[in-house]
Coordinates of C-alpha atoms in Angstrom, one line a residue:
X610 CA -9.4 31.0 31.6
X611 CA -6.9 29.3 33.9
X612 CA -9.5 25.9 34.1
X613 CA -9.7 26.0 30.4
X614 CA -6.1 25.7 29.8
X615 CA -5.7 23.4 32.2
X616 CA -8.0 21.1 30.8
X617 CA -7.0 21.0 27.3
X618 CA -3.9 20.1 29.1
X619 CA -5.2 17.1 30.7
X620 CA -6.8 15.8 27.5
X621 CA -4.0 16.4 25.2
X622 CA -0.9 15.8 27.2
X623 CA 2.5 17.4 27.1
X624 CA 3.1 16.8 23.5
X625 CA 0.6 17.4 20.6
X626 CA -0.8 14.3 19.4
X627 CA 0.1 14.9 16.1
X628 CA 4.0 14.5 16.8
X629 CA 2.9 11.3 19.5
X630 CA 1.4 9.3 16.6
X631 CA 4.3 10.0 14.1
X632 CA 6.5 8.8 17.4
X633 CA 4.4 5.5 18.0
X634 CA 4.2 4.9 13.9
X635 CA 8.2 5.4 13.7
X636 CA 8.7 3.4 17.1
X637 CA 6.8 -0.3 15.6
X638 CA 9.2 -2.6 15.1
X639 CA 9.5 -4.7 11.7
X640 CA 9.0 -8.4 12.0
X641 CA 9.5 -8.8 8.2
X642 CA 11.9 -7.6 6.4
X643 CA 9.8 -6.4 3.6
X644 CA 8.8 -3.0 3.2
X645 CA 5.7 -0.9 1.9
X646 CA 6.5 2.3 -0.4
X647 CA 3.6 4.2 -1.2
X648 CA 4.1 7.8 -2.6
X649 CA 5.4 7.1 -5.3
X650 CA 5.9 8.7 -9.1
X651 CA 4.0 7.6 -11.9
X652 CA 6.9 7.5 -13.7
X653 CA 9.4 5.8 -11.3
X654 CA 10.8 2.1 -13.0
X655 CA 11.7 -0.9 -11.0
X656 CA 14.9 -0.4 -12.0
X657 CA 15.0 3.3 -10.2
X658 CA 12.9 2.1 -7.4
X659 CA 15.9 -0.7 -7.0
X660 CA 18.6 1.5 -7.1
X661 CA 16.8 4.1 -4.5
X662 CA 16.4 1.7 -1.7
X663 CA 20.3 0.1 -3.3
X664 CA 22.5 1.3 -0.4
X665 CA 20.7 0.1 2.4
X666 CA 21.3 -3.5 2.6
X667 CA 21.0 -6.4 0.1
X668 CA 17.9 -6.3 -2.1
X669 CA 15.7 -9.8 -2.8
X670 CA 13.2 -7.9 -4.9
X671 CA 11.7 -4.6 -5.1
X672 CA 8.8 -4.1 -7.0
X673 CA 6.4 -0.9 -8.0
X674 CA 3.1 -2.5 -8.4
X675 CA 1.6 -1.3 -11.8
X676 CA -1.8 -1.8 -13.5
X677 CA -3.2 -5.0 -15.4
X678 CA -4.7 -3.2 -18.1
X679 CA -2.6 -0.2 -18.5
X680 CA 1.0 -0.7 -17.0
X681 CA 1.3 2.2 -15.4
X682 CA 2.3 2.6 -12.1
X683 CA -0.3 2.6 -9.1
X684 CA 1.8 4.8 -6.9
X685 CA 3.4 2.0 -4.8
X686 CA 5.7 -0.1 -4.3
X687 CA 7.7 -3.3 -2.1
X688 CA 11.1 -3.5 -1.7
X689 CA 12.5 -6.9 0.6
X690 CA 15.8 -7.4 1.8
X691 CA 17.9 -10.1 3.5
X692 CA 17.9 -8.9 6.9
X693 CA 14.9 -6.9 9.2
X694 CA 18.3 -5.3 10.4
X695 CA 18.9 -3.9 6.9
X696 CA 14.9 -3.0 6.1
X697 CA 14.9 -0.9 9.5
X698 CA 17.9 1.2 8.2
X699 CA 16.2 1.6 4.7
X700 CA 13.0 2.7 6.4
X701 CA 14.9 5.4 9.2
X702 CA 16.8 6.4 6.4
X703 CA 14.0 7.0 3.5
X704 CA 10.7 7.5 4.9
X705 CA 9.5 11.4 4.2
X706 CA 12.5 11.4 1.7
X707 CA 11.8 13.3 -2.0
X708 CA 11.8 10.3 -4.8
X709 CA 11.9 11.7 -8.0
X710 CA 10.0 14.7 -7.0
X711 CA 7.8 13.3 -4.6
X712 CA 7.3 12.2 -1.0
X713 CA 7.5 8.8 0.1
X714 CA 6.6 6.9 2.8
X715 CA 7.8 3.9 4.1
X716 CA 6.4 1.4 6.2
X717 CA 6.2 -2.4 7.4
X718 CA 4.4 -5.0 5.0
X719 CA 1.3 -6.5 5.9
X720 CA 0.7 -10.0 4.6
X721 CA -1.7 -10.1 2.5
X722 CA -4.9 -10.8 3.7
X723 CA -7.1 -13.8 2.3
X724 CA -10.1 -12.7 0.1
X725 CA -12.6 -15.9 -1.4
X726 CA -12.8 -15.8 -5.1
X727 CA -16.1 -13.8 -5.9
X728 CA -19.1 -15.6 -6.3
X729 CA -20.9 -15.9 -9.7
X730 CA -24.1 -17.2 -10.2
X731 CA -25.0 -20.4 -12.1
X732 CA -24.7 -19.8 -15.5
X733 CA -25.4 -23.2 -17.0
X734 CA -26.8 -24.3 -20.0
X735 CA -30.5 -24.0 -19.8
X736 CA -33.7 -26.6 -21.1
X737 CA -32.5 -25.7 -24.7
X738 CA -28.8 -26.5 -24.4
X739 CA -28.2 -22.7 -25.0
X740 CA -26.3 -20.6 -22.1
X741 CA -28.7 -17.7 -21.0
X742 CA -27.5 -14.0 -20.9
X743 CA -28.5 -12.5 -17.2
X744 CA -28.8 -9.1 -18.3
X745 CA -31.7 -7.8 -20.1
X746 CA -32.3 -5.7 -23.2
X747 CA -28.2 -5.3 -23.5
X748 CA -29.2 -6.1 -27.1
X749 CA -32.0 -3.9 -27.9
X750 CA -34.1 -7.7 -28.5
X751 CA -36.4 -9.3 -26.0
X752 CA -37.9 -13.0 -27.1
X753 CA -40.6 -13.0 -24.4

């Protein structure tokens, strides 16, 4: 019993490593002062989000990102400031913090990464001068 203990000792150290990855996650340093806010309410406005994030520093922009076809919120958010001073106090200060009834998180922007516009096959006019629809029997009518 005593080697069992002592092994699970060896392989998870003196601290659970739950609480050692919440420690390394909360250690990073920014190097942007731009923040990511995800957790959020459906329901929360820029306006809100603005005023939330308000006492930390100065504010460039905060933004919750919303849907193209619908508007509503997607559940996150950006907020930048002036300073990485100022975006490190926001994040110490709100990260696991209740926003309008729910649980944020707060953490460092990533830049966005570069993805090439999809490609689309050829889709020019064909022997007749007419454009060709790729899918088949959308229409109920097949000419061949």
């Amino acid at each position: 019993m005593a080697f069992i203990s002592r092994a699970r000792r060896i392989f998870t150290g003196p601290f659970p490593p739950c609480s050692y990855l919440a420690s390394i996650r909360l250690s990073s340093t920014l190097t942007s002062p731009k923040l990511f806010i995800s957790g959020l309410s459906r329901e929360t406005t820029d306006e809100q989000f603005q005023e939330a994030f308000y006492p930390f520093g100065q504010i460039v922009e905060a933004k919750v990102v919303r849907d193209r076809a619908t508007g509503r919120s997607k559940g996150f958010g950006f907020v930048t400031y002036t300073s990485i001073e100022e975006a490190e106090k926001a994040r110490e200060e709100m990260n696991a913090k209740f926003l309008h009834g729910w649980v944020i998180f707060v953490d460092p922007a990533k830049p966005r990464e570069y993805r090439p516009p999809p490609q689309r096959p050829e889709s020019g006019p064909s022997e007749s001068g007419f454009r060709t629809n790729k899918t088949v029997g959308w229409c109920g009518y097949n000419s061949t």
